[in-house]
């Protein structure tokens, strides 16, 4: 028996763990693996399967369905078409030839595009608020575009207060025996949630806010995301984390992201960390951008209010790892940060202009910039202390 778990009467988990793939979307490290969650909803008349799994996990998925005793699936609900959930659709359609695919107009177009399944008789197209009766249990559909793709939607079983939420409220990290949060110590999943949100969903804060407002007032006993634990005890906490992250609201603390070829620019990062600590800042994360993963840097950046970024001039551009980071936060439309920067040069500087390029696009005001020629001296260290003062003043003003 793999991960088949009864969540509540009529609803079972049949998803799979992936502890083999090294990088999600070929980019984001998976040190603790990832789960692709799928669920069976058994009404007295009909059975619905909610989402499938990534193609590489198809054998485990089929085994789960067999062991769950699933001889007939009437409906396959596709909440999200990214291939980590849709990859097994063609094989599931072959294994259960009678099933109808339920999705919205965009979903149906994508099933045709990705998997060449185009026979209209295979589909049931639904719209916002549509309801399908399974006998004693029913499925109601909420359109939640751009959480995380345009076709994304959520499916709600009102008789049980169960929401199949797609990627929303998901985390990296495979399931380690327990499936619901009732069955596990959830501590280590929280950072995996920050990492998942900031890496994958981070750009779509406005869409997440729209989705959250649709969910206001509905009874939520269980949130069944496509990745990570099924939430029951922590429904309020995960809604709160997604609400704050999607409003770009952050906690007290400062992240310093730096690049340094020979250590001279790194001196500023270390000195700034020390000055901030001396002023009482207790949560400080310093990342060397050429060593730390983009995934961890984004997670900390979404988590903390203060952000300081610096690096040397490189061929009259920002240092490449720093430029990549600035592109990543601009892509995610990061807002509401106390931002500072620093740069170095040997004969001509491009850092101040490079930083300004991004802060202007992001409409983010900088509290200060330090420019260093060659290496640090007393003047630079005084400027670092002054930047620390400004950052702490910003943190205090917002707390
Ligand atoms: Fe888990 Fe957007 O796919």
XYZ file of C-alpha atoms and ligand atoms in Angstrom:
402
model
C 0.000 0.000 0.000
C 1.480 3.311 -0.952
C 0.062 6.615 0.213
C -3.654 5.815 -0.011
C -5.234 7.635 2.915
C -8.834 8.338 3.853
C -9.127 12.065 4.499
C -12.788 11.974 5.435
C -15.739 9.788 4.412
C -15.773 9.488 0.611
C -12.469 11.285 -0.007
C -9.121 9.533 -0.309
C -5.571 10.620 -1.068
C -3.998 8.652 -3.945
C -0.998 10.878 -4.757
C 2.667 9.977 -5.057
C 6.064 11.050 -3.754
C 8.944 11.988 -6.024
C 12.317 11.681 -4.294
C 14.240 11.338 -7.556
C 13.792 14.577 -9.467
C 16.571 16.971 -8.488
C 15.028 20.211 -9.661
C 11.366 21.167 -9.948
C 10.665 22.848 -13.291
C 14.354 22.036 -13.960
C 15.236 24.996 -11.741
C 14.234 24.689 -8.092
C 16.160 22.253 -5.844
C 14.175 19.480 -4.174
C 16.377 18.400 -1.247
C 13.366 16.805 0.465
C 11.549 15.682 -2.695
C 8.061 16.736 -3.729
C 4.622 15.127 -3.727
C 2.147 15.219 -6.595
C -1.202 15.016 -4.859
C -4.253 13.406 -6.351
C -7.553 12.492 -4.720
C -10.528 10.229 -5.249
C -14.016 11.460 -4.419
C -16.440 8.552 -4.165
C -20.105 9.529 -4.312
C -22.829 6.896 -4.117
C -23.345 7.144 -7.915
C -20.136 8.479 -9.402
C -16.402 8.616 -8.692
C -14.200 11.578 -9.519
C -10.419 11.703 -9.662
C -8.977 15.128 -8.849
C -5.842 15.818 -10.909
C -3.205 13.279 -11.962
C 0.573 13.211 -11.379
C 3.827 13.873 -13.197
C 4.455 11.298 -15.914
C 7.547 9.770 -14.258
C 5.394 8.821 -11.262
C 2.701 7.152 -13.358
C 3.545 3.548 -12.290
C 3.152 4.449 -8.582
C -0.043 6.331 -9.367
C -1.606 3.427 -11.269
C -0.623 1.102 -8.437
C -2.350 3.450 -5.951
C -5.501 3.485 -8.048
C -5.457 -0.312 -8.322
C -4.893 -0.739 -4.601
C -7.662 1.751 -3.888
C -9.934 -0.678 -5.741
C -10.755 1.863 -8.429
C -12.409 -0.060 -11.254
C -14.316 2.859 -12.679
C -13.647 6.585 -12.759
C -16.501 8.689 -14.081
C -14.821 12.078 -13.999
C -11.277 13.377 -14.087
C -11.271 16.927 -12.734
C -8.305 18.945 -13.949
C -7.698 21.846 -11.620
C -4.338 22.677 -13.188
C -2.595 21.739 -16.420
C 1.087 22.163 -15.536
C 2.595 18.788 -16.476
C 3.538 17.936 -12.876
C -0.219 17.300 -12.515
C -1.412 16.688 -16.047
C 1.434 14.462 -17.313
C -0.460 11.233 -16.672
C -3.738 12.320 -18.299
C -3.237 10.331 -21.546
C -2.518 7.088 -19.680
C -5.378 7.598 -17.227
C -7.746 8.259 -20.111
C -6.553 5.004 -21.714
C -6.852 3.038 -18.455
C -10.359 4.385 -17.767
C -11.824 4.859 -21.251
C -15.284 5.784 -19.981
C -14.176 8.804 -17.952
C -15.071 12.364 -18.868
C -12.557 15.140 -18.377
C -13.925 18.098 -16.432
C -12.281 21.455 -16.995
C -12.909 24.989 -18.147
C -12.521 26.205 -21.701
C -8.824 26.952 -21.290
C -8.174 23.569 -19.679
C -9.777 21.782 -22.602
C -7.660 23.756 -25.064
C -4.503 22.832 -23.153
C -5.410 19.125 -22.988
C -5.658 19.237 -26.772
C -2.422 21.183 -27.089
C -0.299 19.097 -24.743
C -1.817 15.638 -25.189
C -3.724 15.749 -28.496
C -6.958 14.688 -26.816
C -9.540 16.673 -28.726
C -12.687 14.520 -29.042
C -15.404 16.832 -27.639
C -17.335 13.847 -26.245
C -14.499 13.275 -23.771
C -15.001 16.638 -22.068
C -17.433 18.362 -19.757
C -16.794 22.095 -19.889
C -17.655 23.904 -16.674
C -17.776 27.540 -15.602
C -17.578 29.419 -12.314
C -20.025 28.027 -9.755
C -20.990 24.917 -11.760
C -21.891 21.924 -9.601
C -21.710 18.221 -10.453
C -23.528 15.711 -8.258
C -21.773 12.440 -7.442
C -24.511 11.103 -5.176
C -24.296 12.349 -1.590
C -21.213 14.384 -2.502
C -20.907 17.135 -5.094
C -18.204 19.123 -6.821
C -18.448 22.914 -7.106
C -15.928 24.764 -9.216
C -14.226 28.105 -8.564
C -12.177 29.695 -11.320
C -8.866 30.945 -9.905
C -6.882 32.063 -12.967
C -3.126 32.624 -12.577
C -2.802 30.605 -9.388
C -0.639 29.484 -11.121
C -1.653 29.291 -14.821
C -4.604 30.907 -16.609
C -6.751 27.746 -16.527
C -6.307 27.057 -12.798
C -9.425 26.413 -10.786
C -10.388 24.932 -7.437
C -12.936 22.230 -6.682
C -14.993 22.215 -3.504
C -16.960 19.383 -1.886
C -19.423 21.323 0.226
C -20.812 18.260 2.006
C -17.372 17.719 3.601
C -15.898 21.225 3.586
C -13.029 19.929 1.412
C -11.257 22.232 -1.025
C -9.012 20.862 -3.767
C -6.958 23.983 -4.187
C -4.480 23.209 -6.970
C -1.027 24.679 -6.326
C -2.373 27.168 -3.771
C -1.328 26.348 -0.187
C 1.219 23.853 -1.519
C 4.739 23.176 -0.314
C 7.853 21.493 -1.582
C 8.835 18.370 0.331
C 7.557 14.836 -0.159
C 5.186 13.267 2.349
C 6.943 11.119 4.915
C 4.257 8.634 5.835
C 1.701 11.111 7.107
C -0.615 12.725 4.566
C -2.759 15.088 6.640
C -1.213 17.577 9.045
C -2.933 15.651 11.851
C -0.506 12.813 11.250
C 2.808 14.667 11.251
C 5.103 17.252 12.760
C 4.688 20.038 10.210
C 7.607 22.217 11.393
C 9.957 21.642 8.496
C 7.247 22.209 5.873
C 6.866 25.927 6.638
C 10.145 26.913 5.050
C 9.293 24.625 2.146
C 6.042 26.604 1.805
C 7.924 29.911 1.663
C 10.276 28.428 -0.885
C 7.423 27.002 -2.970
C 5.394 30.217 -2.904
C 8.284 32.552 -3.680
C 9.756 30.327 -6.394
C 6.592 29.214 -8.192
C 3.615 31.415 -7.332
C 5.417 34.625 -6.266
C 4.563 36.643 -9.359
C 0.824 36.107 -8.982
C 0.060 37.889 -5.696
C -2.930 39.778 -7.103
C -4.429 36.529 -8.448
C -3.869 34.780 -5.109
C -5.650 37.652 -3.362
C -8.595 37.308 -5.760
C -8.745 33.568 -5.090
C -8.591 34.105 -1.319
C -11.474 36.542 -1.462
C -13.563 33.920 -3.310
C -12.915 31.475 -0.497
C -14.027 33.871 2.235
C -16.985 32.506 4.141
C -16.893 28.936 2.854
C -16.543 26.121 5.363
C -13.000 24.749 5.067
C -12.415 21.537 6.983
C -9.627 20.311 4.711
C -7.459 22.010 2.118
C -6.129 19.455 -0.338
C -3.371 21.092 -2.342
C -1.466 19.521 -5.211
C 1.818 19.516 -3.239
C 2.641 18.747 0.377
C 0.426 17.975 3.376
C -3.365 17.996 3.414
C -4.258 20.820 5.809
C -6.811 20.428 8.572
C -5.324 21.589 11.890
C -3.439 24.381 10.122
C -6.071 25.634 7.659
C -6.039 29.091 9.303
C -2.246 29.272 9.355
C -1.757 28.320 5.693
C -4.452 30.792 4.594
C -2.701 33.474 6.645
C 0.744 32.691 5.176
C -0.603 32.806 1.603
C -2.520 35.985 2.386
C 0.582 37.746 3.746
C 2.917 36.483 1.027
C 0.528 37.487 -1.758
C 0.308 40.992 -0.258
C 4.135 41.041 -0.096
C 3.846 41.562 3.645
C 7.006 40.498 5.466
C 8.416 39.770 8.919
C 11.074 41.702 10.798
C 14.502 40.754 9.523
C 17.044 41.592 6.842
C 18.367 39.591 3.905
C 21.731 40.563 2.454
C 22.442 39.180 -1.007
C 25.935 39.778 -2.310
C 28.372 38.758 -4.996
C 32.135 39.036 -4.609
C 34.898 37.800 -6.900
C 37.874 38.231 -4.580
C 36.247 39.041 -1.250
C 36.442 42.850 -1.308
C 32.713 43.398 -1.844
C 31.973 40.601 0.609
C 33.554 42.737 3.341
C 30.607 45.135 3.060
C 28.085 42.295 3.420
C 29.795 40.954 6.543
C 30.229 44.411 8.069
C 26.602 45.281 7.415
C 25.436 42.044 9.045
C 27.506 42.902 12.113
C 26.195 46.480 12.275
C 22.591 45.306 11.987
C 23.083 42.729 14.730
C 24.669 45.398 16.952
C 21.490 47.460 16.459
C 19.274 44.614 17.656
C 18.213 42.981 14.371
C 17.945 39.301 15.245
C 16.927 37.733 11.965
C 19.650 38.362 9.416
C 20.381 36.116 6.444
C 23.500 36.674 4.356
C 23.618 34.896 0.997
C 26.598 34.715 -1.337
C 24.655 34.773 -4.599
C 27.143 32.520 -6.375
C 26.818 29.835 -3.671
C 23.266 30.050 -2.347
C 20.436 28.774 -4.509
C 18.087 31.301 -6.089
C 15.335 29.295 -4.435
C 16.575 30.005 -0.881
C 17.373 33.641 -1.674
C 13.839 34.221 -2.973
C 12.270 32.455 0.019
C 14.158 34.691 2.474
C 13.459 37.779 0.384
C 9.724 37.080 0.478
C 9.942 36.420 4.196
C 11.832 39.452 5.549
C 11.225 43.203 5.332
C 14.781 44.395 4.801
C 16.653 43.633 1.588
C 20.184 44.746 0.767
C 21.820 43.679 -2.488
C 25.376 44.303 -3.625
C 28.124 43.168 -5.910
C 31.029 44.281 -8.020
C 30.901 45.889 -11.430
C 31.482 43.242 -14.089
C 32.218 44.297 -17.683
C 30.231 47.491 -17.046
C 27.173 45.571 -15.878
C 25.925 44.246 -12.584
C 27.758 41.114 -11.446
C 25.890 38.283 -13.286
C 24.581 36.448 -10.182
C 23.321 39.758 -8.777
C 21.708 40.705 -12.084
C 19.932 37.323 -12.113
C 18.656 37.951 -8.614
C 17.399 41.439 -9.474
C 15.615 40.035 -12.538
C 14.052 37.328 -10.347
C 12.603 39.807 -7.838
C 11.481 42.181 -10.572
C 9.725 39.269 -12.324
C 7.945 38.502 -9.049
C 6.919 42.155 -8.705
C 8.401 42.341 -5.200
C 7.043 45.285 -3.201
C 7.074 46.835 0.233
C 10.713 46.254 1.136
C 13.239 48.447 2.923
C 15.817 48.285 0.186
C 19.505 49.204 0.239
C 22.402 48.394 -2.073
C 26.161 48.466 -2.396
C 28.635 48.052 -5.201
C 32.298 48.101 -6.017
C 34.480 48.909 -8.978
C 38.126 49.088 -9.946
C 38.101 51.843 -12.582
C 34.453 52.549 -13.600
C 31.206 51.654 -11.815
C 27.989 50.224 -13.211
C 26.366 49.126 -9.952
C 24.519 52.289 -8.910
C 22.992 52.650 -12.377
C 22.232 48.931 -12.618
C 20.465 48.910 -9.259
C 18.551 52.049 -10.136
C 17.370 50.427 -13.364
C 15.606 47.711 -11.352
C 14.413 49.818 -8.405
C 12.828 52.269 -10.851
C 11.046 49.452 -12.704
C 9.901 48.019 -9.386
C 8.946 51.439 -7.996
C 11.018 50.584 -4.927
C 12.715 53.403 -3.020
C 16.241 52.742 -1.819
C 17.210 53.911 1.670
C 20.857 54.112 0.605
C 23.598 52.943 -1.714
C 27.310 52.497 -0.946
C 29.845 52.724 -3.746
C 33.340 51.374 -3.056
C 36.482 51.740 -5.196
C 38.931 48.834 -4.840
C 38.505 47.866 -1.174
C 36.993 48.934 2.112
C 38.463 51.656 4.317
C 37.196 53.663 7.290
C 35.026 55.819 5.035
C 33.296 52.733 3.633
C 32.804 51.204 7.082
C 31.266 54.477 8.273
C 28.923 54.378 5.274
C 27.986 50.783 6.194
C 27.107 51.893 9.736
C 25.005 54.698 8.310
C 23.170 52.282 5.961
C 22.485 50.007 8.957
C 20.988 53.001 10.817
C 18.651 53.713 7.893
C 17.547 50.111 7.558
C 16.843 49.793 11.281
C 14.928 53.093 11.205
C 12.856 51.672 8.327
C 12.173 48.433 10.198
C 11.181 50.332 13.347
C 8.918 52.684 11.402
C 6.988 49.700 10.028
C 6.768 47.612 13.193
Fe 2.320 22.055 -9.300
Fe 1.837 24.834 -11.277
O 2.114 23.033 -10.863
